[in-house]
Structure formats: structure tokens, C-alpha cells
Coordinates of C-alpha atoms and ligand atoms in Angstrom, one line a residue:
X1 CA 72.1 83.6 107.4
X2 CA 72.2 85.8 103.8
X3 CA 73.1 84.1 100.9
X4 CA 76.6 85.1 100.5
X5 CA 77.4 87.0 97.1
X6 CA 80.7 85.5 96.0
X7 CA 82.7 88.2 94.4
X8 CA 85.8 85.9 94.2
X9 CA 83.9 83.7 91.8
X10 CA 82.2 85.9 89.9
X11 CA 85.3 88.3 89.0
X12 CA 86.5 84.8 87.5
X13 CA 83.9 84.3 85.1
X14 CA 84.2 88.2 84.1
X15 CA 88.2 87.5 83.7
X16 CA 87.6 84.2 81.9
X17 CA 85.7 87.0 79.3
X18 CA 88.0 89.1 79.5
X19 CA 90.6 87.1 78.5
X20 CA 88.4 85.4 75.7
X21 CA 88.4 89.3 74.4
X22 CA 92.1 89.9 74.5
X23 CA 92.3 86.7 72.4
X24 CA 89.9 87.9 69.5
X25 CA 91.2 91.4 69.7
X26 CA 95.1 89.6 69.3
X27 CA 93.3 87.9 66.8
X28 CA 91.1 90.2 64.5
X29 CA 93.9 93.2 64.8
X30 CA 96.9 92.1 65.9
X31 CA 96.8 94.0 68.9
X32 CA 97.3 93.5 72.9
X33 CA 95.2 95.9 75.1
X34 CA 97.3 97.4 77.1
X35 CA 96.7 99.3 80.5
X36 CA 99.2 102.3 81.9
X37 CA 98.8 102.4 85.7
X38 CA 100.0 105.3 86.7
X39 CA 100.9 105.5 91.1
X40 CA 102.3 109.1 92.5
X41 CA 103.5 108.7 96.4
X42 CA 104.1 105.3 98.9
X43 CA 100.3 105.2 100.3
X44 CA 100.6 101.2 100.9
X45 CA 97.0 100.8 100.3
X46 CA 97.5 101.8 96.7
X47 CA 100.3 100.2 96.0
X48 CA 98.8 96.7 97.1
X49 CA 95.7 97.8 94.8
X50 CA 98.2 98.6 91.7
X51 CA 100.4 95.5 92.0
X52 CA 96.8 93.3 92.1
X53 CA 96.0 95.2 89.0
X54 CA 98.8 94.6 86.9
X55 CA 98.7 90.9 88.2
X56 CA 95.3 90.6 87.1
X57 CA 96.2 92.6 83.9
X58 CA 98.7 90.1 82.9
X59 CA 96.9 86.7 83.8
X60 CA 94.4 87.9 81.1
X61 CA 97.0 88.3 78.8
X62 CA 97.2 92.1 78.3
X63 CA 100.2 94.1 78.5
X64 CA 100.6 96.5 81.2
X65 CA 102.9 99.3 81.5
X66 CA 103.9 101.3 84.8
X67 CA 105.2 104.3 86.2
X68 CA 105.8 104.6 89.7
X69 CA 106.4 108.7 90.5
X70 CA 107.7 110.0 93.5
X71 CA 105.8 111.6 96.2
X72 CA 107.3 114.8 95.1
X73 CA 106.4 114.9 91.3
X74 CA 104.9 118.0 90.4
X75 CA 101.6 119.1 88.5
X76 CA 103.8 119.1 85.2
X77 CA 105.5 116.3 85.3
X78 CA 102.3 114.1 85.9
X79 CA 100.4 116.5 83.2
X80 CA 103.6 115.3 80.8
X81 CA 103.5 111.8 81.2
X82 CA 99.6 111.6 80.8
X83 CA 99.8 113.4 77.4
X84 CA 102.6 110.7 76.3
X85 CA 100.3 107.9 77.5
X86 CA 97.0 109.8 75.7
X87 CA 99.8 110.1 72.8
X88 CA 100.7 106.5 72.9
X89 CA 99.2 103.6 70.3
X90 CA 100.2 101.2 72.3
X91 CA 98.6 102.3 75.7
X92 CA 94.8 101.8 75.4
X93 CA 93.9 102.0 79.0
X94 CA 95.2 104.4 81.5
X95 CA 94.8 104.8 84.9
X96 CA 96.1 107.3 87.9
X97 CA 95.8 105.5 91.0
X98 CA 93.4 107.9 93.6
X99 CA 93.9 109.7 95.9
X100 CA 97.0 111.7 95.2
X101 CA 99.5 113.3 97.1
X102 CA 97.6 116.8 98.3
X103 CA 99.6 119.1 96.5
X104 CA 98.5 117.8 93.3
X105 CA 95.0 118.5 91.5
X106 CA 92.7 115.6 90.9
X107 CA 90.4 117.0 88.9
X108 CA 93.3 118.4 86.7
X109 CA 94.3 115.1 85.9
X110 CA 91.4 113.9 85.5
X111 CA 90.4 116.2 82.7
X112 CA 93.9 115.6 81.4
X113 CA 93.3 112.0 80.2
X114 CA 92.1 111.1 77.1
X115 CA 88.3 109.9 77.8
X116 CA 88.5 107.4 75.2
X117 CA 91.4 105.9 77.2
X118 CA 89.9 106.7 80.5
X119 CA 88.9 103.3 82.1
X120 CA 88.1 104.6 85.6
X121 CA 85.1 106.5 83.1
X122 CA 86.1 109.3 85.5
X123 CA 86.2 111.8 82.8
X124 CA 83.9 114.6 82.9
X125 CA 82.7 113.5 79.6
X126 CA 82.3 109.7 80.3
X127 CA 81.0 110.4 84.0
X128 CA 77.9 112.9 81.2
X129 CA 77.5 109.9 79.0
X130 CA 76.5 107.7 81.7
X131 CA 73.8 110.2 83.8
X132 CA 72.5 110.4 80.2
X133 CA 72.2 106.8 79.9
X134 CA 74.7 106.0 77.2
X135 CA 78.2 105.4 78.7
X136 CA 81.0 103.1 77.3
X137 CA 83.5 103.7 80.1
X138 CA 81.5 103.0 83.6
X139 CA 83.4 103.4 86.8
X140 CA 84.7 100.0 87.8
X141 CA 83.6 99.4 91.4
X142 CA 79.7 101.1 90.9
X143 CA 79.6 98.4 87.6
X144 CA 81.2 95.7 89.4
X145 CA 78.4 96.0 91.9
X146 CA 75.8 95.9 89.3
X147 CA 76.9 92.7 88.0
X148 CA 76.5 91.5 92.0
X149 CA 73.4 92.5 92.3
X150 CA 71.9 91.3 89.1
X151 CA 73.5 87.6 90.5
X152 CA 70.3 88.1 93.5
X153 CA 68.4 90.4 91.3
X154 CA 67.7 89.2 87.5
X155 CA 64.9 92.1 87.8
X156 CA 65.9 95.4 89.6
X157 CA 63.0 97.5 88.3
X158 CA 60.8 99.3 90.5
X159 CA 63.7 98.2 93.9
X160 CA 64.0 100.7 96.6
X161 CA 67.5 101.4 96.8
X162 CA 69.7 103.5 99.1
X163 CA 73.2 104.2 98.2
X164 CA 75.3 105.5 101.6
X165 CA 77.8 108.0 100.2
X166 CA 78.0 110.3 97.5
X167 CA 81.6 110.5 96.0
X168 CA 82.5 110.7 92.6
X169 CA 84.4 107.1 92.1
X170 CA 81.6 105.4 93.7
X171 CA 78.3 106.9 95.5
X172 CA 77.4 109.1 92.0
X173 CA 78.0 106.3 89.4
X174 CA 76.4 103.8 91.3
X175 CA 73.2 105.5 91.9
X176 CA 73.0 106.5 88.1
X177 CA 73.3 102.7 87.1
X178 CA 70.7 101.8 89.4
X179 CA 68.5 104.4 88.0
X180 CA 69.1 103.1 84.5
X181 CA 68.2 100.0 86.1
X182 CA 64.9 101.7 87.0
X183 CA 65.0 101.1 90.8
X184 CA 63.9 103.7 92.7
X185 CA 67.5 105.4 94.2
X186 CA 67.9 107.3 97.5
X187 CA 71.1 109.1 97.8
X188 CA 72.4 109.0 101.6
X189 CA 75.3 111.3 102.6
X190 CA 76.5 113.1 105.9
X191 CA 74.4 115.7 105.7
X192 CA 70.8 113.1 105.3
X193 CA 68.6 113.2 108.1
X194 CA 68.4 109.9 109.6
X195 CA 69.9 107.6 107.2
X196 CA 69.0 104.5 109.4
X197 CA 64.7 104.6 108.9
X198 CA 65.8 105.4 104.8
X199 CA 68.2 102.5 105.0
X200 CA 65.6 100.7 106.8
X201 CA 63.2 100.8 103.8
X202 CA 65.5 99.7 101.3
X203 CA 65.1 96.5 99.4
X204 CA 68.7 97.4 98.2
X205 CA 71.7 99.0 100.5
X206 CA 75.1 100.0 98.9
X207 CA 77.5 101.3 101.8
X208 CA 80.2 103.6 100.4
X209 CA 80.2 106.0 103.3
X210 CA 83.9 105.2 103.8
X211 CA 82.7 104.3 107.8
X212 CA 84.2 100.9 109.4
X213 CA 80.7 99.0 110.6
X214 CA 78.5 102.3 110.4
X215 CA 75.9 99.8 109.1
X216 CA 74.7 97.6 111.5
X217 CA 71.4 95.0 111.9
X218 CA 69.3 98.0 113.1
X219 CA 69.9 99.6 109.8
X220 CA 68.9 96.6 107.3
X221 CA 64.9 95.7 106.7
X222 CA 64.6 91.9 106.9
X223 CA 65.8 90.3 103.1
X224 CA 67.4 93.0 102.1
X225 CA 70.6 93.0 99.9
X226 CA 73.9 94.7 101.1
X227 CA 76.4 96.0 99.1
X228 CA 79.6 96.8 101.2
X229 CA 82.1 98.5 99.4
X230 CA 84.1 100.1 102.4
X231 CA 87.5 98.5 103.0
X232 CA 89.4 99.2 106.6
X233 CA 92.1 97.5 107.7
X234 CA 92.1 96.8 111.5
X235 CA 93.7 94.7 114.2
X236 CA 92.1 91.9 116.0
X237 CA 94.3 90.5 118.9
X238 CA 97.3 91.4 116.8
X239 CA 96.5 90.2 113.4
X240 CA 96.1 92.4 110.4
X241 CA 92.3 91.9 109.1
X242 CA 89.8 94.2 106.4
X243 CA 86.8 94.5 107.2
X244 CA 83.8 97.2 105.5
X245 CA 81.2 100.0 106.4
X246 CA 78.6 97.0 107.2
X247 CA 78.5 95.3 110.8
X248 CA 79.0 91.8 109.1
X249 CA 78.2 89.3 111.8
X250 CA 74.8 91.4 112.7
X251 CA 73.6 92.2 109.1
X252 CA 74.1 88.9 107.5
X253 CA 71.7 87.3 110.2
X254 CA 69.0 89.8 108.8
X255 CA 69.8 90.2 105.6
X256 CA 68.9 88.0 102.4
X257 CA 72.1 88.9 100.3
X258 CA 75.2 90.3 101.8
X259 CA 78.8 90.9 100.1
X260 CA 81.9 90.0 102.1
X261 CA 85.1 92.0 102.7
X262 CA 87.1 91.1 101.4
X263 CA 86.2 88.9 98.4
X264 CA 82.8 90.9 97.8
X265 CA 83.5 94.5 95.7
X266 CA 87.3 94.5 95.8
X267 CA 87.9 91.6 93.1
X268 CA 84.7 92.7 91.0
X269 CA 86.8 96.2 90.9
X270 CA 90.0 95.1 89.6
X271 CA 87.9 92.5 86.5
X272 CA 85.8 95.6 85.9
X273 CA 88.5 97.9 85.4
X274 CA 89.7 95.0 82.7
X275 CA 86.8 94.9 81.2
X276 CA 86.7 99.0 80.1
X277 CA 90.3 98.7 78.8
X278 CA 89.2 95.8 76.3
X279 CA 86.0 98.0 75.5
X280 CA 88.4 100.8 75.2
X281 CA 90.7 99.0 73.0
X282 CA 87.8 98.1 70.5
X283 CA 86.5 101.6 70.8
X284 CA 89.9 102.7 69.6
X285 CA 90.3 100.2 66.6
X286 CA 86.6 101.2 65.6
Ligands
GUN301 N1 91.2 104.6 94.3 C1 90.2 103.9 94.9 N2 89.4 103.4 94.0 C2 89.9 103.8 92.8 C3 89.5 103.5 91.4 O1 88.6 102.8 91.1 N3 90.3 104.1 90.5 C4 91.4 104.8 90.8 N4 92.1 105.4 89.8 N5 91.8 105.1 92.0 C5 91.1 104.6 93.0

């Protein structure tokens, strides 16, 4: 059986920093970081990720602020409230829950925050300074993983690693920070010719394809470490339960490392996306 790679625990210890940071910030500049969470429309999936935001947000002491739009706000109104917020020296953090209702443009808003407030580092600029190797605001879940992985892997260099998936939020950043982290990266998508033999020479396997269970046993060399960052929710003789893109039962017999779902990526996500609005607070005060 893998050795299990405890995201619960570790998101704690990057919290317990976290909240050590909010305390000399408060300290050194009278100042609480503060994180806007911004959620357009009812998808329940993002509002159970918001509210465990602003939980976390306000265990660590921060202050939070949040504006829940209807499902029929329009490209203005969202384009006005994120120039308030970039406007705002108070709000050091904000965030726009993803995806959005389909009638508004992601990119636009995107491009509309102010990248030195933009903790998701989804910012053209940000997502620039990190695939040239000096980024302040890293996407949360591709930099939550890294701290996983470095927990199996103190030494990454010269690791063959395939990342499943290629979206912006998570397939893209990740495979720049493992680059950085001079592993050799193999980027897998729906268009790769079989992805299974490439998975199956992988030291390292990130799933992100957004596929309940695409990955099974077949797909994992023997010690490997699995990444799962895929997060379904399905019904098992009635009963509501999450599970990811890996096959867990079958990979974590053959596998040397595995992350669980839930309490793998999803907590690592939330302490991550913490973590960038303290660094953006202190980038602000600079
Ligand atoms: N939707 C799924 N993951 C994320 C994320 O990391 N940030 C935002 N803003 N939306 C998301």
C-alpha cells in the first residue's frame, strides 16, 4: 500500500504560517490582510468551495469580505465591482470564484484584476512571471501540490513527470513549477497519443484531466507518486461521496505515494490561496 500523502495535515502546518504572518503583518503595519471572494451564479460546488474559503480565511485571522452576485449580473456590473475591490486599501486579495455563468467572459475578468491583488496568479502577467521563473503570485492548487510532493520528494531534479491535463488553473502552472523544479515534465492532454505507456514511465503523475477514475493501476509504474487533483461527486448505494481522476483502491496498491480525495489537493488549495494573499499584502506595504 502507498504511503498516503496527508493533505489535511500538511494544509495545517501551512495555516499555522499563515496565521504566524497575519500576526507580524497586524504587528509591523497595523494591517489585516484581507481577501474579497467574489461568487456570480448558485453552482453548489462553488459555493461549498467559497464558504470553506472564507472559513479558512477567518480562522487565520484575516478579514474577508464577500459579494455574492446573481446569476444574471452582467459583464459591467462584475467589471465595476472588480475596479472597487483593485480600488480598495483594504482589500489585498481578491478572488472570482471559476467557472462563471457562460454569458460572462473569463478572460475579461481575469485581465480586469489588479495582478498585484490577484491571488489565483491567474493574471496574464503573474501566469509570465512564473514560465519565466520569477513569480510571486503562483496558482494555489499547482503550488499546493508542490509542497506535496516535496513531503516524498526533498529532491525533484532530474524526475520524470507527466502532468494529465493542460488547463490554465491547473495543468499549465503545474508543469512550469515542476520544470523550475528541474524534473523532466511531460504534458498529457486529449489530444496525446497514448497517455497510459507516458504515464507508465513517470516517476511522477499529476491527474488534472477532470476524468472520474481515468487513471487506473495499469497506468502507474511501480513507486510512483500520484497527484490526484480531480474532485467528482458520485453516489455509492445512496450516499453522497468524492472521489478523483485516479482509480484509488488499484493505484495505491502499486503506487509509493498516493494523494487521497478528499483530504489530498482540496485543503492544500484553500491554505495556498492564503498564503498569496499574505505575500500579496506584504507586496503591497513594500
Ligand atoms: N475554480 C476551481 N478552482 C479554482 C481556483 O483555484 N480559483 C478560482 N478562482 N476558481 C476556481
Amino acid at each position: 500500500m502507498a504511503q498516503l500523502i496527508d493533505g489535511k495535515h500538511l494544509s495545517n502546518q501551512v495555516l499555522q504560517d499563515v496565521a504566524a504572518e497575519v500576526e507580524r503583518l497586524r504587528a509591523e503595519y497595523d494591517v489585516v490582510p484581507t481577501l474579497a471572494v467574489v461568487l456570480v451564479g448558485e453552482d453548489p460546488a462553488s459555493q461549498v468551495y467559497v464558504r470553506n474559503k472564507v472559513k479558512r480565511a477567518k480562522e487565520a485571522g484575516m478579514g474577508s469580505i464577500e459579494h455574492y452576485l446573481g446569476t444574471e449580473t452582467t459583464q459591467s456590473d462584475l467589471n465595476q465591482l472588480i475596479d472597487r475591490l483593485n480600488h480598495d486599501p483594504e482589500v489585498h486579495g481578491i478572488l472570482v470564484q471559476l467557472p462563471l455563468p457562460s454569458h460572462l467572459n473569463e478572460e475579461e475578468v481575469i485581465c480586469a484584476i489588479n495582478p498585484v491583488k490577484d491571488v489565483d496568479g491567474f493574471h496574464p502577467l503573474n501566469v509570465g512571471a512564473l514560465a519565466a521563473g520569477h513569480a510571486s503570485l503562483v496558482p494555489c492548487t499547482p503550488q499546493g501540490c508542490m509542497i506535496m510532493l516535496r513531503q516524498e520528494h526533498p529532491e525533484l531534479s532530474g524526475k520524470h513527470a507527466v502532468v494529465v491535463g493542460r488547463s490554465n488553473i491547473v495543468g499549465k502552472p503545474m508543469a512550469a513549477l515542476l520544470l523550475q523544479a528541474n524534473c523532466t515534465v511531460t504534458i498529457a492532454h486529449s489530444h496525446t497519443k497514448d497517455i497510459e505507456s507516458l504515464c507508465r514511465d513517470a516517476d511522477i503523475v499529476i491527474a488534472a484531466a477532470g476524468q472520474k477514475g481515468l487513471i487506473d493501476a495499469d497506468w502507474i509504474k511501480p513507486g510512483a507518486t500520484v497527484i490526484d487533483i480531480g474532485i467528482h461527486a458520485i453516489e455509492v448505494e445512496g450516499k453522497r461521496k468524492l472521489v478523483g481522476d485516479v482509480a484509488f483502491d488499484s493505484v495505491a496498491d502499486k503506487a509509493g505515494a498516493i494523494t487521497p480525495v478528499p483530504g489530498g489537493v482540496g485543503p492544500m488549495t484553500i491554505a495556498c490561496l492564503l498564503l498569496n494573499t499574505t505575500r500579496a499584502t506584504r507586496n503591497q506595504l513594500a
